[in-house]
XYZ file of C-alpha atoms in Angstrom:
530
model
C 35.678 23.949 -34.066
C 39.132 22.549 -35.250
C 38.514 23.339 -38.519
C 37.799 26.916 -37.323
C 40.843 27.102 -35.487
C 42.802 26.066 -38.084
C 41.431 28.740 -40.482
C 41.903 31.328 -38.241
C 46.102 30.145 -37.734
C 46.128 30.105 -41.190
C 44.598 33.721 -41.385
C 42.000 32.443 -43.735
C 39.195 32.446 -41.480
C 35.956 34.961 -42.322
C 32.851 36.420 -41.009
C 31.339 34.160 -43.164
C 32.594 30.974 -41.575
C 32.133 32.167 -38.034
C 28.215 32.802 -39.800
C 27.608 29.595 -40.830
C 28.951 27.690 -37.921
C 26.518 29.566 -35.339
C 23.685 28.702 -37.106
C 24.713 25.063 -37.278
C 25.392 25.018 -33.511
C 22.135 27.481 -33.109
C 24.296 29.691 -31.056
C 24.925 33.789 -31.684
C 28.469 34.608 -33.892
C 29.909 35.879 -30.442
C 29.191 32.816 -29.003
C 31.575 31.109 -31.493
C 34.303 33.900 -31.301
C 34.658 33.606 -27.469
C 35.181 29.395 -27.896
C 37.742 30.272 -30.426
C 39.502 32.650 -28.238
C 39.045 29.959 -25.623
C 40.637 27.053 -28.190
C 43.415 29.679 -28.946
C 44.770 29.614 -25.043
C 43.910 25.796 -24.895
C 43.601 23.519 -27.588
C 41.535 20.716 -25.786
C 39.002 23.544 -25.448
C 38.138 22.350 -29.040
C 36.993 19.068 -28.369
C 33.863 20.778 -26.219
C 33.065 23.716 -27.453
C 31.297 25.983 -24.951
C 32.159 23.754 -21.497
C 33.809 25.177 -18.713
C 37.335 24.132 -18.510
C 38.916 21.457 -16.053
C 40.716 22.128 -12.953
C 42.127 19.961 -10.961
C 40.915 22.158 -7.948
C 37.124 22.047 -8.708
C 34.608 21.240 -6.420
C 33.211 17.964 -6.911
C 29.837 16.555 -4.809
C 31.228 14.063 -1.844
C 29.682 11.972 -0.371
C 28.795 14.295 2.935
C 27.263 16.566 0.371
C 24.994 13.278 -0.520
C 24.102 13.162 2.679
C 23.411 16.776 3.425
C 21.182 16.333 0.049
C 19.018 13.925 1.893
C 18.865 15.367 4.726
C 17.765 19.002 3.396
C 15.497 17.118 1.009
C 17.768 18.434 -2.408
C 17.628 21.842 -0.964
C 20.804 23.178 -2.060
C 20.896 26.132 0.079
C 20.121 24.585 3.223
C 23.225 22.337 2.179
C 25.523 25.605 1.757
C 24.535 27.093 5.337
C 25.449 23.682 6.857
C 28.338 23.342 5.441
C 29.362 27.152 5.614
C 28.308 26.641 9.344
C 30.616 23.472 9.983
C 33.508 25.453 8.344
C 33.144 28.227 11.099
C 33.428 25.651 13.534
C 36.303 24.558 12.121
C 34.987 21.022 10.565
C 35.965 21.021 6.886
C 36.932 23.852 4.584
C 34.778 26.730 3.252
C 32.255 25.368 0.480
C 31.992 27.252 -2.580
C 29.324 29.563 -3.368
C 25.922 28.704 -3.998
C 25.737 28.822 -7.934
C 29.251 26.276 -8.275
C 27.412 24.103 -5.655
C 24.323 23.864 -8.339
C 26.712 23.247 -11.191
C 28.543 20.550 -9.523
C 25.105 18.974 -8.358
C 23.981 18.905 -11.903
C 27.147 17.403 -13.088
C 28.070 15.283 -10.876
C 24.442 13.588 -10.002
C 22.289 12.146 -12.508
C 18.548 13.294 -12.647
C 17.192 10.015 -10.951
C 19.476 10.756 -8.354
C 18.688 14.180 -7.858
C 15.151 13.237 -7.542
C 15.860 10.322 -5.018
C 17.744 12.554 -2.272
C 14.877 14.999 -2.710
C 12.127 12.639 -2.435
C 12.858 9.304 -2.167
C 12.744 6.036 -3.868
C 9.824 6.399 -5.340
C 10.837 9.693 -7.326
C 14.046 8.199 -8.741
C 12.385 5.026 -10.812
C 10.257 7.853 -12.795
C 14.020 8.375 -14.262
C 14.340 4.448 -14.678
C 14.585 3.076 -18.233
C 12.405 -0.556 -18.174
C 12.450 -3.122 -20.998
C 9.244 -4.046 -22.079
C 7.781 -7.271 -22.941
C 7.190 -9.486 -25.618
C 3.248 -9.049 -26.116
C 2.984 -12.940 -26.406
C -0.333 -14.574 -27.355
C -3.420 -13.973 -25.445
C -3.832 -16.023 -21.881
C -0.236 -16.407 -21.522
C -0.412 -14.140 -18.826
C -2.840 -12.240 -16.749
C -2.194 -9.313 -14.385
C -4.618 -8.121 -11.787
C -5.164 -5.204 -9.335
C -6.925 -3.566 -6.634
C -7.924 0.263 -7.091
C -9.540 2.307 -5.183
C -11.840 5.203 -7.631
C -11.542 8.908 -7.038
C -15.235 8.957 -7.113
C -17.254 9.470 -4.449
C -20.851 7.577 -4.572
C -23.602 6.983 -2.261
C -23.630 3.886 -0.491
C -26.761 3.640 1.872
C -26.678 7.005 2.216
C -23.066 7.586 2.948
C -20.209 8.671 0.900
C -18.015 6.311 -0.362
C -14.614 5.569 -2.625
C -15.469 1.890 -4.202
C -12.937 -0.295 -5.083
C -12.600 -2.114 -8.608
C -10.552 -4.898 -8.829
C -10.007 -6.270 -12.599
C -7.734 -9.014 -14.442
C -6.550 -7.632 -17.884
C -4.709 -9.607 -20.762
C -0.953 -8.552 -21.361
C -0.978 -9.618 -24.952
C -4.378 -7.763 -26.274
C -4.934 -5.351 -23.612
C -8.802 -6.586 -23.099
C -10.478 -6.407 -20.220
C -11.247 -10.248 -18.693
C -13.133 -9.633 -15.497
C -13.877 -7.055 -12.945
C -15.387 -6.470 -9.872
C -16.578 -3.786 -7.631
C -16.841 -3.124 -3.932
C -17.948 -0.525 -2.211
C -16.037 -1.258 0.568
C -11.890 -2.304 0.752
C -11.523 -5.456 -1.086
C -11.222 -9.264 0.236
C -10.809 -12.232 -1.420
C -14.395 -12.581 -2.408
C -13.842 -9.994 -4.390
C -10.564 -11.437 -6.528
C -13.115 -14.205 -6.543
C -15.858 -12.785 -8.200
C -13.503 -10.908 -10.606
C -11.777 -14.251 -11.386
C -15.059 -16.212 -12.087
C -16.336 -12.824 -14.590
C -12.730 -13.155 -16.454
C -12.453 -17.249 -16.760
C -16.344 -17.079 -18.322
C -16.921 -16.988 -21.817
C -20.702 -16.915 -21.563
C -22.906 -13.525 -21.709
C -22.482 -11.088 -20.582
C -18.632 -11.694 -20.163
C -17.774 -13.293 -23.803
C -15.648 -13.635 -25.683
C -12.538 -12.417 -23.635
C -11.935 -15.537 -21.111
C -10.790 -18.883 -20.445
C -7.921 -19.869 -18.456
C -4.725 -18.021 -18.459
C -1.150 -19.993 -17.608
C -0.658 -17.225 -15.148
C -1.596 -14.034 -13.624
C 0.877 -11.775 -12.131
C 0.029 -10.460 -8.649
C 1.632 -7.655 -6.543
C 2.005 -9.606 -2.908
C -1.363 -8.327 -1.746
C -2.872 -10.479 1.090
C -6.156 -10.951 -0.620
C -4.764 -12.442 -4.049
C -2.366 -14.885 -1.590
C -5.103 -16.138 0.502
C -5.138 -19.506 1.115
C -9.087 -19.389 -0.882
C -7.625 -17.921 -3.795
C -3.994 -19.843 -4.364
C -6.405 -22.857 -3.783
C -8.785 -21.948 -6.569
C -5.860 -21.113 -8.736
C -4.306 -24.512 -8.267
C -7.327 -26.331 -8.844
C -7.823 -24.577 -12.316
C -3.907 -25.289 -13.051
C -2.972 -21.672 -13.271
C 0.754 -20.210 -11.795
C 0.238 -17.672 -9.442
C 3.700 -14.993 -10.010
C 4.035 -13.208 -6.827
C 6.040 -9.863 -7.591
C 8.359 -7.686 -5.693
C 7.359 -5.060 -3.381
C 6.979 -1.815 -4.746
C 7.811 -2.757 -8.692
C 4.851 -1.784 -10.235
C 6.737 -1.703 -13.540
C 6.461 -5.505 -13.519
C 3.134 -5.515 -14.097
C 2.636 -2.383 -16.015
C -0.588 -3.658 -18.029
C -2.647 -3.147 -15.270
C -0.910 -0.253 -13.453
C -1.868 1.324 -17.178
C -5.341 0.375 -16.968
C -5.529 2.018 -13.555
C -4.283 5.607 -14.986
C -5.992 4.977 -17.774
C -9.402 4.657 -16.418
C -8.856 7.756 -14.209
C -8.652 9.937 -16.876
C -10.507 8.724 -19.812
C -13.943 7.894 -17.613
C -13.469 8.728 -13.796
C -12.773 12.296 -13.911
C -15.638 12.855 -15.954
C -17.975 11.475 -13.282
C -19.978 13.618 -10.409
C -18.303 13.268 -7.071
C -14.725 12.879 -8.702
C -12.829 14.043 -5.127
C -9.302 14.696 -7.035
C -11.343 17.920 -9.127
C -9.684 21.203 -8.497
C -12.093 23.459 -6.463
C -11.895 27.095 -6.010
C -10.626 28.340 -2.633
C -7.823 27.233 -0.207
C -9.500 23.892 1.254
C -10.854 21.488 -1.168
C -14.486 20.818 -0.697
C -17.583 19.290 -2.250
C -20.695 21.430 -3.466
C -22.939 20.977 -0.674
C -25.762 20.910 -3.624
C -23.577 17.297 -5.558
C -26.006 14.810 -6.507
C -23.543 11.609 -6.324
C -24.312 8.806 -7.981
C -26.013 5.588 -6.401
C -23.409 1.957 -6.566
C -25.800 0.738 -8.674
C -25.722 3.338 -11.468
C -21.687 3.353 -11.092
C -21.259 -0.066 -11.541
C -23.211 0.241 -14.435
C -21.615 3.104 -16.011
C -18.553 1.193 -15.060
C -18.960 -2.167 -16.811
C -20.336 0.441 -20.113
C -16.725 1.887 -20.347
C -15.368 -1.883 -19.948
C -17.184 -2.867 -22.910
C -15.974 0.557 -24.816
C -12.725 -0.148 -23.879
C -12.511 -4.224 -25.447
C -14.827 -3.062 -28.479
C -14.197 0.138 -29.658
C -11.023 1.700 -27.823
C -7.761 1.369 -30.035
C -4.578 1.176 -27.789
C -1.655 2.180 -28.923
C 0.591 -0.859 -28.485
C -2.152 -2.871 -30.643
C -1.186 -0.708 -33.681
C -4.976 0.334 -34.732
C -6.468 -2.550 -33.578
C -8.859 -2.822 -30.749
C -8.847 -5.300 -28.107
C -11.177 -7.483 -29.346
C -9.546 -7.645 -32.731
C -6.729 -8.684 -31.114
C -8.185 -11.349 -29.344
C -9.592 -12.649 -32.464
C -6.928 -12.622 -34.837
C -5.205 -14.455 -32.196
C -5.231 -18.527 -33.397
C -4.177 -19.972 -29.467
C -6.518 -22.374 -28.537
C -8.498 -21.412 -25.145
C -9.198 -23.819 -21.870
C -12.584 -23.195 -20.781
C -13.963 -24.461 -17.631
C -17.805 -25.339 -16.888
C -19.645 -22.130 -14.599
C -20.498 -25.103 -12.930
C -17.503 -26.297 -12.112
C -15.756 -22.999 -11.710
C -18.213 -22.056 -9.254
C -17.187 -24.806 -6.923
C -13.494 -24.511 -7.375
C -14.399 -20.462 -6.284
C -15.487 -21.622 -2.937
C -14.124 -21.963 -0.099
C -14.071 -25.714 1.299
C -15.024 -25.936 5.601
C -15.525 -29.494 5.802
C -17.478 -32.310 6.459
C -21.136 -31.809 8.523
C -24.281 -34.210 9.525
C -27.210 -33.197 8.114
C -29.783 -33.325 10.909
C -33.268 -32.344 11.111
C -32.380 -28.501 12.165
C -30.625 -28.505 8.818
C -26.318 -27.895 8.559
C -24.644 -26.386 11.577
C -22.280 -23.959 10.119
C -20.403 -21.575 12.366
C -22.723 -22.195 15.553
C -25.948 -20.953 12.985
C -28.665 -23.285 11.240
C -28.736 -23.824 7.439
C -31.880 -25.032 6.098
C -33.354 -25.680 2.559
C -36.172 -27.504 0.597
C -34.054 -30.272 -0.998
C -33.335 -31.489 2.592
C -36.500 -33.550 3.196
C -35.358 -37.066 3.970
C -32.055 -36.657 4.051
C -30.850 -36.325 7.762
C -28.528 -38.222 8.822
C -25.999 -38.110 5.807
C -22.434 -36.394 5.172
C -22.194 -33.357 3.360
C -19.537 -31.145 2.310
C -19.801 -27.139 2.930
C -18.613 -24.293 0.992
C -18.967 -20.815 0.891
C -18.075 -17.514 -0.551
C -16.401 -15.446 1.935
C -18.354 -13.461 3.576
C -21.239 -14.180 1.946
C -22.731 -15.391 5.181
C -26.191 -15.792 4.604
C -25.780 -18.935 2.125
C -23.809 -22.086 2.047
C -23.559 -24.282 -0.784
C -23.818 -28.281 0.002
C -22.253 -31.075 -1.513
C -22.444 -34.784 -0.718
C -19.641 -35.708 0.645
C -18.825 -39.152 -0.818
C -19.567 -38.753 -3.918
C -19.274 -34.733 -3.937
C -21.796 -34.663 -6.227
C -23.718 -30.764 -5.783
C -26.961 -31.021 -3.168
C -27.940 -27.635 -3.740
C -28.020 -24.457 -1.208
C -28.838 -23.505 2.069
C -30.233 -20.320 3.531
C -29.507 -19.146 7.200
C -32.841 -19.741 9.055
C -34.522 -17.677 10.993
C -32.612 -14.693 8.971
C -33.123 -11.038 10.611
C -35.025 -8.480 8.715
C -33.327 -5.778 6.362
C -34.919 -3.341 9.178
C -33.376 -5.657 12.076
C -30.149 -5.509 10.433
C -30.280 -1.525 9.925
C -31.298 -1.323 13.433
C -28.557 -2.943 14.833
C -26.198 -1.487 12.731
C -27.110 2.217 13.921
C -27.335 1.089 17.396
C -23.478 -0.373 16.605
C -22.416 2.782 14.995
C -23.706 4.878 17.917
C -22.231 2.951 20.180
C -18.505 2.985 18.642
C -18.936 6.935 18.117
C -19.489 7.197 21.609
C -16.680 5.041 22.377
C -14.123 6.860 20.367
C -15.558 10.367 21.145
C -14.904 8.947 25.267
C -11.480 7.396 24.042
C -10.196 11.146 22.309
C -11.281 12.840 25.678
C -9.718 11.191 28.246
C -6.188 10.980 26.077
C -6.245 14.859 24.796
C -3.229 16.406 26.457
C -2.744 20.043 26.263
C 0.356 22.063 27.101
C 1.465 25.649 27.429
C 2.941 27.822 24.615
C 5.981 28.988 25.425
C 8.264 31.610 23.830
C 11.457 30.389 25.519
C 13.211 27.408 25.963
C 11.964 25.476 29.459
C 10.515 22.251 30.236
C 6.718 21.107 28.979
C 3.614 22.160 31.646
C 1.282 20.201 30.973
C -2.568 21.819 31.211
C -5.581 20.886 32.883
C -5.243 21.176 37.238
C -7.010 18.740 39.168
C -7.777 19.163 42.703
C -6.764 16.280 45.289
C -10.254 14.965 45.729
C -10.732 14.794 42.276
C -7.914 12.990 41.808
C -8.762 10.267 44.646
C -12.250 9.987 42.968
C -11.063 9.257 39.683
C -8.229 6.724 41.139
C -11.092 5.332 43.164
C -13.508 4.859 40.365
C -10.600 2.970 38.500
C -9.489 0.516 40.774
C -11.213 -2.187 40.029
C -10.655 -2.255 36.023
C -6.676 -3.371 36.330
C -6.117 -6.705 36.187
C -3.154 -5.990 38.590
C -5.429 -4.640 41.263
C -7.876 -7.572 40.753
C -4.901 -10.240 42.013
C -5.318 -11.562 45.660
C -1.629 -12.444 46.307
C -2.423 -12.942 50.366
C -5.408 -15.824 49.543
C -2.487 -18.465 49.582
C 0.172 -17.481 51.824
C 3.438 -19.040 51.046
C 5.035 -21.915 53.166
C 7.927 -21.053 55.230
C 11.260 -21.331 54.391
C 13.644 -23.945 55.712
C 14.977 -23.051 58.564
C 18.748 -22.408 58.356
C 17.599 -19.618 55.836
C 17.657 -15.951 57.000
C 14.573 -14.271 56.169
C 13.743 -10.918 56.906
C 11.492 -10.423 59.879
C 8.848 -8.350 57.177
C 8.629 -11.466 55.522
C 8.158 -14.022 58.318
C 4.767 -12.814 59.010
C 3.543 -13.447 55.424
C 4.077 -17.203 55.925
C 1.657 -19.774 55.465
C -0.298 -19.847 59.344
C 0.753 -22.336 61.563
C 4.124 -22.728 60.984
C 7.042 -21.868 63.271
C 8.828 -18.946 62.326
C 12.650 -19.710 60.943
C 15.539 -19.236 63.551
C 18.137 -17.307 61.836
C 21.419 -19.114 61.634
C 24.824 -17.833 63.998
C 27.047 -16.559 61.443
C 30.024 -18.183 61.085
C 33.300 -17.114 62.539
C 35.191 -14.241 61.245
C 32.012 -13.367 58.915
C 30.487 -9.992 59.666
C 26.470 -9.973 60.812
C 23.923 -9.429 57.809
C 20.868 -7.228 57.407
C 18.708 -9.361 59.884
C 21.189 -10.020 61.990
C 22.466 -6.689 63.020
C 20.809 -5.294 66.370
C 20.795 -1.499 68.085
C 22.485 -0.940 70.983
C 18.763 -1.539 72.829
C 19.345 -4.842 71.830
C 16.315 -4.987 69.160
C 16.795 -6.144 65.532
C 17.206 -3.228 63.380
């Protein structure tokens, strides 16, 4: 644009020029002409072609517009009628009109920032840059989740999310264990995902071994005193994240997008699949898949995924030829062993001729005969409830299981569990009755009136009937009177009679000299106490 300028001073400047420089700049000729006529008037105007020029009078966002940002959730008009409305009443001076108070948002605030007044924290990291990694050598690092699938499937005849919790390897991308739940997840569950990953056997081979650590994201189930234990015993550092940085473990936050879209959505029951009509709702005629058949179409995409799937951060190379071209030696660790360090430890027990007494229940088994009378150790998998694995508990050598006796039926079980569920329906249907208030619409501004009249016997009935279910009521504070006090004290003549029997009452003391009478000492002019 100087060079421009300087043509056009020296009168040499053409159409031709003025041509060549729009399409450079991909702007129109008049474009050009108007920032030459602009560089004419001010020559710093040719440093930035085309921006506006600077006053020292323009508006610039303070920090009460910030706040007004926030507030109004980055609605910029709302901002202008608050503070056009505060100017009226004489609070500040008048703002500037809506379009200069969008051009000085956009200057002034960066797009993160933007995005953050609008909607929050969570908006403004999408505008974050974040180094990445070193990809490092496989089982340097593990990083494991909990996820909930947008799938609905049929669990015992109900409708159901399941949950999949996996560990994944930062350096090849592979897949190392999983589990699902069709429940939320516990700790038996980062468990039995940890036991799938550390295998190397079939059907979980080759990915596996034992990492040096495994990135978690401060959930209570990975920091459970069954899990950090198993994790120490194996030798592997646990790295508890931040709250709310899921960029620090982006392997696995990738795996859970990843998953959604390249296999989920795909799936019948998907519950995030746009529907025709206002409310979102199912097909009444959806056949939804069974947990079984998920799970299995589940661990199919798993094995797609480490075999055949070529991520792009492995430059053409799939998972699995990752992991092999990778030289690092692996730890392995026995299923035998691993399966003990997996459990969770509750102590020492007698074995006596009703079997192990675990959790006020019987455990019996056939390896038992002849052997009452000695220690044994007892672990479990949590809440796996209905077997107990026993080890000696001198030598801690492995005894074998034990199986709850006298274990309820599958139809028992269902039974109670209806009778359970019936129960807590009625319950909460009782519970949303008695607390539903309802009030009247009004068109004018007055107090609430509450709805619903009651007459006066109603009300005594209902008082009556709920007498006895306060603790407060329930106190006898008469049963044991208390003993009288001493008797230069004065004590109200209400109280005296609430003595302990049998006792004199207390004489109230003569005031002293000069010292007006109290409360129990003052009399009528009858001469009684008043």
């Amino acid at each position: 644009m100087r060079r421009l300028l300087a043509l056009r001073q020296e009168q040499k400047l053409t159409t031709r020029h003025v041509r060549l420089m729009a399409e450079s700049l991909e702007v129109t000729e008049r474009t050009v002409w108007r920032w030459l006529a602009a560089a004419e008037r001010d020559e710093s105007a040719a440093a930035e072609p085309g921006a506006r020029a600077q006053s020292r009078d323009r508006f610039t966002v303070t920090s009460e517009v910030r706040r007004l940002l926030a507030l109004w959730k980055g609605n910029v008009a709302a901002v202008h009628r608050e503070l056009t409305a505060r100017a009226v009443r004489g609070g500040g001076e008048p703002p500037p009109s809506i379009p200069t108070l969008h051009r000085a948002i956009q200057r002034d605030l960066t797009p993160g920032e933007r995005a953050g007044l609008a909607k929050g924290e969570r908006a403004a990291r999408k505008h974050d840059v974040f180094l990445a990694r070193p990809r490092g050598w496989r089982n340097q690092a593990w990083e494991s989740d909990h996820m909930q699938a947008p799938v609905l499937v049929d669990v015992d005849g109900k409708a159901r999310r399941p949950w999949i919790t996996w560990f994944t390897d930062c350096a090849t991308n592979a897949i190392t264990g999983v589990a699902v739940t069709p429940v939320h997840p516990s700790r038996e569950s980062v468990l039995s995902a940890l036991r799938s990953a550390v295998l190397r056997e079939d059907p979980y081979g080759p990915f596996g071994g034992l990492p040096e650590k495994v990135r978690v994201d401060r959930g209570k189930d990975f920091l459970s005193r069954t899990v950090t234990a198993a994790f120490d015993l194996l030798d592997v550092t646990v790295e508890d994240l931040p709250a709310y940085t899921p960029h620090l473990k982006g392997t696995v936050e990738g795996l859970n997008r990843a998953v959604e879209s390249m296999f989920l959505a795909a799936l019948p029951g998907y519950a995030r699949q746009p529907r025709p009509g206002k409310r979102a709702s199912r097909p009444k005629d959806e056949v939804l898949l069974g947990f079984e058949d998920f799970t299995g179409r589940l661990l199919a995409w798993t094995s797609w995924w480490n075999t055949e799937h070529h991520p792009a951060p492995l430059r053409g190379r799939t998972p699995l030829e990752a992991w092999q071209d990778d030289p690092t030696p692996l730890r392995d660790v026995p299923a035998a062993d691993l399966w003990t360090f997996t459990l969770e430890d509750a102590g020492t027990r007698t074995l006596t001729t009703r079997g192990v007494r675990f959790r006020k229940r019987d455990y019996v088994s056939a390896w038992m005969t002849g052997q009452a009378g000695i220690q044994v150790r007892v672990r479990f998998m949590p809440h796996h409830d209905h077997r107990i694995e026993v080890y000696h508990a001198a030598t801690g050598r492995y005894l074998g299981p034990a199986d709850l006796a006298d274990q309820a039926t599958e139809e028992q079980v269902s039974a109670v569990r209806r009778a359970r569920s019936a129960r807590a329906r009625r319950l909460k249907k009782d519970l949303e009755s008695s607390q539903r208030e309802r009030y009247a619409a009004v068109n004018q501004p007055e107090a609430p009136r509450r709805l619903g009249a009651l007459t006066a016997a109603q009300a005594e009935a209902e008082l009556a009937q709920s007498a006895g279910t306060a603790l407060s009521d329930l106190t006898m504070p008469d049963l044991i009177p208390p003993a009288a006090p001493p008797a230069d004290w004065r004590t109200p003549p209400s109280l005296v009679t609430r003595t302990a029997p049998g006792r004199p009452p207390p004489v109230p003391s003569e005031p002293a000299p000069g010292r007006p009478p109290g409360p129990a000492e003052q009399t009528t002019e009858d001469g009684d106490a008043s």
